[in-house]
PDB file of N, CA, C and O in Angstrom:
ATOM      1  N   MET J 574     -13.783  31.336 -26.606  1.00 66.00           N
ATOM      2  CA  MET J 574     -13.221  32.099 -25.837  1.00 66.00           C
ATOM      3  C   MET J 574     -13.618  33.582 -26.188  1.00 66.00           C
ATOM      4  O   MET J 574     -13.604  34.085 -27.591  1.00 66.00           O
ATOM      5  N   PRO J 575     -14.319  34.753 -25.263  1.00 70.00           N
ATOM      6  CA  PRO J 575     -15.058  35.852 -26.088  1.00 70.00           C
ATOM      7  C   PRO J 575     -14.632  36.643 -25.891  1.00 70.00           C
ATOM      8  O   PRO J 575     -13.055  36.651 -25.788  1.00 70.00           O
ATOM      9  N   PHE J 576     -14.796  37.729 -26.736  1.00 68.00           N
ATOM     10  CA  PHE J 576     -13.943  38.937 -27.277  1.00 68.00           C
ATOM     11  C   PHE J 576     -14.263  39.707 -26.139  1.00 68.00           C
ATOM     12  O   PHE J 576     -14.780  40.293 -25.299  1.00 68.00           O
ATOM     13  N   VAL J 577     -12.582  39.961 -25.763  1.00 74.00           N
ATOM     14  CA  VAL J 577     -12.249  41.309 -24.568  1.00 74.00           C
ATOM     15  C   VAL J 577     -11.545  42.193 -25.180  1.00 74.00           C
ATOM     16  O   VAL J 577     -10.410  41.981 -25.716  1.00 74.00           O
ATOM     17  N   GLU J 578     -11.953  43.390 -25.263  1.00 78.00           N
ATOM     18  CA  GLU J 578     -11.462  44.808 -25.605  1.00 78.00           C
ATOM     19  C   GLU J 578      -9.760  44.747 -25.600  1.00 78.00           C
ATOM     20  O   GLU J 578      -9.350  44.611 -24.150  1.00 78.00           O
ATOM     21  N   GLY J 579      -9.011  44.761 -26.405  1.00 82.00           N
ATOM     22  CA  GLY J 579      -7.646  45.152 -26.165  1.00 82.00           C
ATOM     23  C   GLY J 579      -7.106  43.511 -26.235  1.00 82.00           C
ATOM     24  O   GLY J 579      -5.505  43.501 -25.915  1.00 82.00           O
ATOM     25  N   VAL J 580      -7.511  42.544 -25.766  1.00 90.00           N
ATOM     26  CA  VAL J 580      -7.239  41.494 -25.561  1.00 90.00           C
ATOM     27  C   VAL J 580      -6.873  40.247 -26.328  1.00 90.00           C
ATOM     28  O   VAL J 580      -6.114  39.866 -27.233  1.00 90.00           O
ATOM     29  N   THR J 581      -8.293  39.942 -27.379  1.00 93.00           N
ATOM     30  CA  THR J 581      -9.151  39.092 -28.179  1.00 93.00           C
ATOM     31  C   THR J 581      -8.907  39.628 -29.536  1.00 93.00           C
ATOM     32  O   THR J 581      -9.312  40.995 -29.513  1.00 93.00           O
ATOM     33  N   THR J 582      -9.028  39.019 -30.715  1.00 94.00           N
ATOM     34  CA  THR J 582      -9.013  39.774 -31.897  1.00 94.00           C
ATOM     35  C   THR J 582     -10.566  39.823 -32.180  1.00 94.00           C
ATOM     36  O   THR J 582     -11.425  38.627 -32.011  1.00 94.00           O
ATOM     37  N   PRO J 583     -11.061  40.957 -32.793  1.00 93.00           N
ATOM     38  CA  PRO J 583     -12.216  40.750 -33.225  1.00 93.00           C
ATOM     39  C   PRO J 583     -12.607  39.854 -34.277  1.00 93.00           C
ATOM     40  O   PRO J 583     -12.120  39.358 -34.905  1.00 93.00           O
ATOM     41  N   SER J 584     -14.028  39.458 -33.984  1.00 93.00           N
ATOM     42  CA  SER J 584     -14.729  38.216 -35.130  1.00 93.00           C
ATOM     43  C   SER J 584     -14.273  38.344 -36.454  1.00 93.00           C
ATOM     44  O   SER J 584     -13.512  37.377 -36.986  1.00 93.00           O
ATOM     45  N   ALA J 585     -14.466  39.583 -37.012  1.00 95.00           N
ATOM     46  CA  ALA J 585     -14.158  39.585 -38.483  1.00 95.00           C
ATOM     47  C   ALA J 585     -12.344  39.378 -38.697  1.00 95.00           C
ATOM     48  O   ALA J 585     -11.844  38.591 -39.483  1.00 95.00           O
ATOM     49  N   GLU J 586     -11.810  39.901 -38.006  1.00 95.00           N
ATOM     50  CA  GLU J 586     -10.361  39.809 -38.120  1.00 95.00           C
ATOM     51  C   GLU J 586      -9.938  38.319 -37.798  1.00 95.00           C
ATOM     52  O   GLU J 586      -8.700  37.462 -38.747  1.00 95.00           O
ATOM     53  N   TYR J 587     -10.315  37.838 -37.035  1.00 96.00           N
ATOM     54  CA  TYR J 587     -10.056  36.356 -36.543  1.00 96.00           C
ATOM     55  C   TYR J 587     -10.925  35.277 -37.712  1.00 96.00           C
ATOM     56  O   TYR J 587      -9.798  34.232 -38.126  1.00 96.00           O
ATOM     57  N   GLY J 588     -11.989  35.625 -38.262  1.00 96.00           N
ATOM     58  CA  GLY J 588     -11.790  34.801 -39.169  1.00 96.00           C
ATOM     59  C   GLY J 588     -11.217  35.095 -40.799  1.00 96.00           C
ATOM     60  O   GLY J 588     -10.928  33.849 -41.161  1.00 96.00           O
ATOM     61  N   LYS J 589     -10.564  36.333 -40.713  1.00 97.00           N
ATOM     62  CA  LYS J 589      -9.385  36.358 -41.890  1.00 97.00           C
ATOM     63  C   LYS J 589      -8.343  35.664 -41.731  1.00 97.00           C
ATOM     64  O   LYS J 589      -7.437  35.120 -42.446  1.00 97.00           O
ATOM     65  N   ARG J 590      -7.884  36.070 -40.742  1.00 97.00           N
ATOM     66  CA  ARG J 590      -6.556  35.100 -39.934  1.00 97.00           C
ATOM     67  C   ARG J 590      -6.680  33.614 -40.071  1.00 97.00           C
ATOM     68  O   ARG J 590      -6.073  33.094 -40.448  1.00 97.00           O
ATOM     69  N   LEU J 591      -7.851  32.873 -39.780  1.00 97.00           N
ATOM     70  CA  LEU J 591      -7.948  31.505 -39.858  1.00 97.00           C
ATOM     71  C   LEU J 591      -8.102  31.164 -41.547  1.00 97.00           C
ATOM     72  O   LEU J 591      -7.487  29.936 -41.819  1.00 97.00           O
ATOM     73  N   GLU J 592      -8.738  31.970 -42.405  1.00 97.00           N
ATOM     74  CA  GLU J 592      -8.817  31.868 -43.437  1.00 97.00           C
ATOM     75  C   GLU J 592      -6.942  31.885 -43.878  1.00 97.00           C
ATOM     76  O   GLU J 592      -6.467  30.938 -44.840  1.00 97.00           O
ATOM     77  N   SER J 593      -6.328  32.691 -43.665  1.00 97.00           N
ATOM     78  CA  SER J 593      -5.157  32.600 -43.885  1.00 97.00           C
ATOM     79  C   SER J 593      -4.274  31.564 -43.465  1.00 97.00           C
ATOM     80  O   SER J 593      -3.385  31.168 -44.476  1.00 97.00           O
ATOM     81  N   CYS J 594      -4.477  31.200 -42.350  1.00 97.00           N
ATOM     82  CA  CYS J 594      -4.086  29.535 -41.723  1.00 97.00           C
ATOM     83  C   CYS J 594      -4.551  28.773 -42.703  1.00 97.00           C
ATOM     84  O   CYS J 594      -3.447  27.606 -43.277  1.00 97.00           O
ATOM     85  N   ALA J 595      -5.391  28.534 -43.003  1.00 97.00           N
ATOM     86  CA  ALA J 595      -5.913  27.578 -43.846  1.00 97.00           C
ATOM     87  C   ALA J 595      -5.630  27.186 -45.145  1.00 97.00           C
ATOM     88  O   ALA J 595      -5.358  25.959 -45.738  1.00 97.00           O
ATOM     89  N   GLU J 596      -5.063  28.572 -46.124  1.00 97.00           N
ATOM     90  CA  GLU J 596      -4.455  28.750 -47.313  1.00 97.00           C
ATOM     91  C   GLU J 596      -2.896  28.080 -47.021  1.00 97.00           C
ATOM     92  O   GLU J 596      -2.280  28.076 -47.833  1.00 97.00           O
ATOM     93  N   CYS J 597      -2.416  28.148 -45.406  1.00 97.00           N
ATOM     94  CA  CYS J 597      -0.686  28.131 -45.324  1.00 97.00           C
ATOM     95  C   CYS J 597      -0.427  26.801 -45.727  1.00 97.00           C
ATOM     96  O   CYS J 597      -0.932  25.671 -45.201  1.00 97.00           O
ATOM     97  N   PRO J 598       0.995  26.707 -46.254  1.00 96.00           N
ATOM     98  CA  PRO J 598       1.550  25.422 -46.565  1.00 96.00           C
ATOM     99  C   PRO J 598       2.194  24.770 -45.302  1.00 96.00           C
ATOM    100  O   PRO J 598       2.435  23.564 -45.181  1.00 96.00           O
ATOM    101  N   ALA J 599       2.261  25.830 -44.419  1.00 97.00           N
ATOM    102  CA  ALA J 599       2.476  25.237 -43.034  1.00 97.00           C
ATOM    103  C   ALA J 599       1.775  24.565 -41.950  1.00 97.00           C
ATOM    104  O   ALA J 599       2.102  24.489 -40.744  1.00 97.00           O
ATOM    105  N   LEU J 600       0.376  24.895 -42.244  1.00 98.00           N
ATOM    106  CA  LEU J 600      -0.889  24.133 -41.673  1.00 98.00           C
ATOM    107  C   LEU J 600      -0.682  22.851 -41.586  1.00 98.00           C
ATOM    108  O   LEU J 600      -0.732  22.108 -42.777  1.00 98.00           O
ATOM    109  N   THR J 601      -0.652  22.111 -40.430  1.00 97.00           N
ATOM    110  CA  THR J 601      -0.651  20.645 -41.057  1.00 97.00           C
ATOM    111  C   THR J 601      -1.987  19.982 -39.686  1.00 97.00           C
ATOM    112  O   THR J 601      -2.101  20.724 -38.842  1.00 97.00           O
ATOM    113  N   GLY J 602      -2.304  18.949 -40.224  1.00 97.00           N
ATOM    114  CA  GLY J 602      -3.287  18.562 -39.486  1.00 97.00           C
ATOM    115  C   GLY J 602      -4.216  19.636 -39.108  1.00 97.00           C
ATOM    116  O   GLY J 602      -5.598  19.100 -38.531  1.00 97.00           O
ATOM    117  N   ARG J 603      -4.575  20.537 -40.155  1.00 95.00           N
ATOM    118  CA  ARG J 603      -5.474  21.685 -40.330  1.00 95.00           C
ATOM    119  C   ARG J 603      -5.880  22.345 -39.078  1.00 95.00           C
ATOM    120  O   ARG J 603      -7.106  22.938 -38.588  1.00 95.00           O
ATOM    121  N   THR J 604      -4.886  21.881 -37.691  1.00 97.00           N
ATOM    122  CA  THR J 604      -5.003  22.719 -36.704  1.00 97.00           C
ATOM    123  C   THR J 604      -3.773  23.577 -36.133  1.00 97.00           C
ATOM    124  O   THR J 604      -3.521  24.862 -35.349  1.00 97.00           O
ATOM    125  N   THR J 605      -2.497  22.964 -36.421  1.00 98.00           N
ATOM    126  CA  THR J 605      -1.410  23.089 -36.321  1.00 98.00           C
ATOM    127  C   THR J 605      -0.293  24.149 -36.870  1.00 98.00           C
ATOM    128  O   THR J 605      -0.181  23.367 -37.989  1.00 98.00           O
ATOM    129  N   CYS J 606       0.478  24.988 -36.315  1.00 98.00           N
ATOM    130  CA  CYS J 606       1.244  25.889 -37.335  1.00 98.00           C
ATOM    131  C   CYS J 606       2.452  25.203 -36.827  1.00 98.00           C
ATOM    132  O   CYS J 606       2.927  25.121 -36.010  1.00 98.00           O
ATOM    133  N   LEU J 607       3.220  24.877 -37.986  1.00 97.00           N
ATOM    134  CA  LEU J 607       4.871  24.190 -38.002  1.00 97.00           C
ATOM    135  C   LEU J 607       5.768  25.355 -37.878  1.00 97.00           C
ATOM    136  O   LEU J 607       7.075  24.534 -37.357  1.00 97.00           O
ATOM    137  N   HIS J 608       5.462  26.808 -37.904  1.00 97.00           N
ATOM    138  CA  HIS J 608       6.470  27.416 -37.685  1.00 97.00           C
ATOM    139  C   HIS J 608       6.533  27.666 -36.208  1.00 97.00           C
ATOM    140  O   HIS J 608       7.316  27.912 -35.316  1.00 97.00           O
ATOM    141  N   SER J 609       5.571  27.618 -35.557  1.00 96.00           N
ATOM    142  CA  SER J 609       5.342  28.296 -34.238  1.00 96.00           C
ATOM    143  C   SER J 609       4.814  26.913 -33.198  1.00 96.00           C
ATOM    144  O   SER J 609       5.621  27.177 -31.943  1.00 96.00           O
ATOM    145  N   GLY J 610       4.396  26.064 -33.936  1.00 97.00           N
ATOM    146  CA  GLY J 610       3.854  24.736 -33.060  1.00 97.00           C
ATOM    147  C   GLY J 610       2.352  25.105 -32.075  1.00 97.00           C
ATOM    148  O   GLY J 610       2.229  23.866 -31.441  1.00 97.00           O
ATOM    149  N   SER J 611       1.817  26.284 -32.632  1.00 97.00           N
ATOM    150  CA  SER J 611       0.468  26.716 -31.679  1.00 97.00           C
ATOM    151  C   SER J 611      -0.569  26.083 -32.597  1.00 97.00           C
ATOM    152  O   SER J 611      -0.382  26.084 -34.297  1.00 97.00           O
ATOM    153  N   LEU J 612      -1.363  26.069 -31.951  1.00 97.00           N
ATOM    154  CA  LEU J 612      -2.668  25.767 -32.659  1.00 97.00           C
ATOM    155  C   LEU J 612      -3.079  26.822 -33.100  1.00 97.00           C
ATOM    156  O   LEU J 612      -3.113  27.852 -32.622  1.00 97.00           O
ATOM    157  N   VAL J 613      -3.355  27.247 -34.647  1.00 97.00           N
ATOM    158  CA  VAL J 613      -4.009  28.239 -35.166  1.00 97.00           C
ATOM    159  C   VAL J 613      -5.028  29.154 -34.309  1.00 97.00           C
ATOM    160  O   VAL J 613      -5.393  30.072 -34.584  1.00 97.00           O
ATOM    161  N   ALA J 614      -6.208  28.231 -34.066  1.00 96.00           N
ATOM    162  CA  ALA J 614      -7.522  28.892 -33.440  1.00 96.00           C
ATOM    163  C   ALA J 614      -7.170  29.393 -32.443  1.00 96.00           C
ATOM    164  O   ALA J 614      -8.028  30.557 -31.565  1.00 96.00           O
ATOM    165  N   TYR J 615      -6.388  29.159 -31.495  1.00 95.00           N
ATOM    166  CA  TYR J 615      -5.694  30.062 -30.638  1.00 95.00           C
ATOM    167  C   TYR J 615      -4.901  31.049 -30.503  1.00 95.00           C
ATOM    168  O   TYR J 615      -5.096  32.411 -29.931  1.00 95.00           O
ATOM    169  N   ARG J 616      -3.954  30.654 -30.897  1.00 96.00           N
ATOM    170  CA  ARG J 616      -2.978  31.774 -31.610  1.00 96.00           C
ATOM    171  C   ARG J 616      -3.603  33.306 -32.415  1.00 96.00           C
ATOM    172  O   ARG J 616      -3.332  34.327 -32.184  1.00 96.00           O
ATOM    173  N   ALA J 617      -4.310  32.338 -33.536  1.00 96.00           N
ATOM    174  CA  ALA J 617      -4.983  33.910 -34.270  1.00 96.00           C
ATOM    175  C   ALA J 617      -5.979  34.703 -33.679  1.00 96.00           C
ATOM    176  O   ALA J 617      -6.607  35.908 -33.815  1.00 96.00           O
ATOM    177  N   LYS J 618      -6.331  34.112 -31.911  1.00 95.00           N
ATOM    178  CA  LYS J 618      -7.419  34.673 -31.239  1.00 95.00           C
ATOM    179  C   LYS J 618      -6.904  35.902 -30.181  1.00 95.00           C
ATOM    180  O   LYS J 618      -7.639  36.985 -29.839  1.00 95.00           O
ATOM    181  N   ILE J 619      -5.259  35.909 -30.121  1.00 95.00           N
ATOM    182  CA  ILE J 619      -4.464  36.682 -29.587  1.00 95.00           C
ATOM    183  C   ILE J 619      -4.472  37.830 -30.476  1.00 95.00           C
ATOM    184  O   ILE J 619      -4.234  37.890 -31.537  1.00 95.00           O
ATOM    185  N   LYS J 620      -4.882  39.043 -29.940  1.00 94.00           N
ATOM    186  CA  LYS J 620      -4.852  40.310 -30.637  1.00 94.00           C
ATOM    187  C   LYS J 620      -3.322  40.590 -30.973  1.00 94.00           C
ATOM    188  O   LYS J 620      -3.330  41.179 -32.379  1.00 94.00           O
ATOM    189  N   ASN J 621      -2.615  40.657 -30.122  1.00 93.00           N
ATOM    190  CA  ASN J 621      -1.250  41.196 -30.512  1.00 93.00           C
ATOM    191  C   ASN J 621      -0.167  39.978 -31.021  1.00 93.00           C
ATOM    192  O   ASN J 621       1.086  40.338 -31.398  1.00 93.00           O
ATOM    193  N   ALA J 622      -1.041  38.850 -31.136  1.00 95.00           N
ATOM    194  CA  ALA J 622      -0.084  37.488 -32.108  1.00 95.00           C
ATOM    195  C   ALA J 622       0.088  38.074 -33.547  1.00 95.00           C
ATOM    196  O   ALA J 622      -0.327  38.563 -34.283  1.00 95.00           O
ATOM    197  N   VAL J 623       1.386  37.644 -34.374  1.00 95.00           N
ATOM    198  CA  VAL J 623       1.770  37.707 -35.528  1.00 95.00           C
ATOM    199  C   VAL J 623       1.954  36.512 -36.570  1.00 95.00           C
ATOM    200  O   VAL J 623       1.991  35.306 -35.704  1.00 95.00           O
ATOM    201  N   CYS J 624       1.732  36.364 -37.279  1.00 96.00           N
ATOM    202  CA  CYS J 624       2.076  35.140 -38.096  1.00 96.00           C
ATOM    203  C   CYS J 624       3.131  35.081 -38.213  1.00 96.00           C
ATOM    204  O   CYS J 624       4.370  35.827 -38.593  1.00 96.00           O
ATOM    205  N   PRO J 625       3.840  33.575 -37.798  1.00 96.00           N
ATOM    206  CA  PRO J 625       5.169  33.502 -37.586  1.00 96.00           C
ATOM    207  C   PRO J 625       5.579  32.828 -39.102  1.00 96.00           C
ATOM    208  O   PRO J 625       7.005  32.331 -38.756  1.00 96.00           O
ATOM    209  N   PHE J 626       5.124  32.858 -39.719  1.00 96.00           N
ATOM    210  CA  PHE J 626       5.728  32.931 -41.535  1.00 96.00           C
ATOM    211  C   PHE J 626       6.809  33.038 -41.739  1.00 96.00           C
ATOM    212  O   PHE J 626       7.102  34.234 -41.210  1.00 96.00           O
ATOM    213  N   PRO J 627       7.923  32.507 -41.929  1.00 95.00           N
ATOM    214  CA  PRO J 627       9.075  33.452 -42.151  1.00 95.00           C
ATOM    215  C   PRO J 627       9.344  34.044 -43.114  1.00 95.00           C
ATOM    216  O   PRO J 627       8.784  33.890 -44.007  1.00 95.00           O
ATOM    217  N   GLY J 628       9.631  35.313 -42.987  1.00 92.00           N
ATOM    218  CA  GLY J 628       9.923  36.555 -44.161  1.00 92.00           C
ATOM    219  C   GLY J 628       8.545  37.495 -44.153  1.00 92.00           C
ATOM    220  O   GLY J 628       8.615  38.310 -44.974  1.00 92.00           O
ATOM    221  N   LYS J 629       7.314  37.011 -43.883  1.00 90.00           N
ATOM    222  CA  LYS J 629       5.929  37.323 -44.448  1.00 90.00           C
ATOM    223  C   LYS J 629       5.124  36.906 -43.193  1.00 90.00           C
ATOM    224  O   LYS J 629       4.581  35.877 -43.218  1.00 90.00           O
ATOM    225  N   ASP J 630       4.465  38.050 -43.109  1.00 90.00           N
ATOM    226  CA  ASP J 630       3.071  37.805 -41.929  1.00 90.00           C
ATOM    227  C   ASP J 630       2.165  37.564 -42.641  1.00 90.00           C
ATOM    228  O   ASP J 630       1.493  38.535 -43.305  1.00 90.00           O
ATOM    229  N   ARG J 631       1.544  36.578 -42.995  1.00 94.00           N
ATOM    230  CA  ARG J 631       0.744  36.285 -43.817  1.00 94.00           C
ATOM    231  C   ARG J 631      -0.928  36.477 -43.296  1.00 94.00           C
ATOM    232  O   ARG J 631      -1.948  36.820 -43.988  1.00 94.00           O
ATOM    233  N   TRP J 632      -0.862  37.286 -42.307  1.00 94.00           N
ATOM    234  CA  TRP J 632      -2.265  37.762 -41.735  1.00 94.00           C
ATOM    235  C   TRP J 632      -2.438  38.972 -41.919  1.00 94.00           C
ATOM    236  O   TRP J 632      -3.266  39.662 -41.792  1.00 94.00           O
ATOM    237  N   HIS J 633      -1.193  40.039 -42.416  1.00 85.00           N
ATOM    238  CA  HIS J 633      -1.273  41.480 -42.731  1.00 85.00           C
ATOM    239  C   HIS J 633      -0.936  41.574 -43.955  1.00 85.00           C
ATOM    240  O   HIS J 633       0.010  42.597 -43.863  1.00 85.00           O
ATOM    241  N   SER J 634      -0.973  40.568 -45.099  1.00 62.00           N
ATOM    242  CA  SER J 634      -0.241  40.911 -46.558  1.00 62.00           C
ATOM    243  C   SER J 634      -1.170  41.415 -47.453  1.00 62.00           C
ATOM    244  O   SER J 634      -2.550  41.694 -47.193  1.00 62.00           O
TER     245      SER J 634
END
């Protein structure tokens, strides 16, 4: 998905989000978040999305 101003996450932030997901105990099959059921590669790309980890947004900690 190409970068779209105001819609998608800039590349540097996207990479950080994916790193956080890779280290998360709720990541299953290296692709899916157990809390949202979403594919992390897509969820992390959406600018206004938040990490669904209960009680802690791992993307902004």
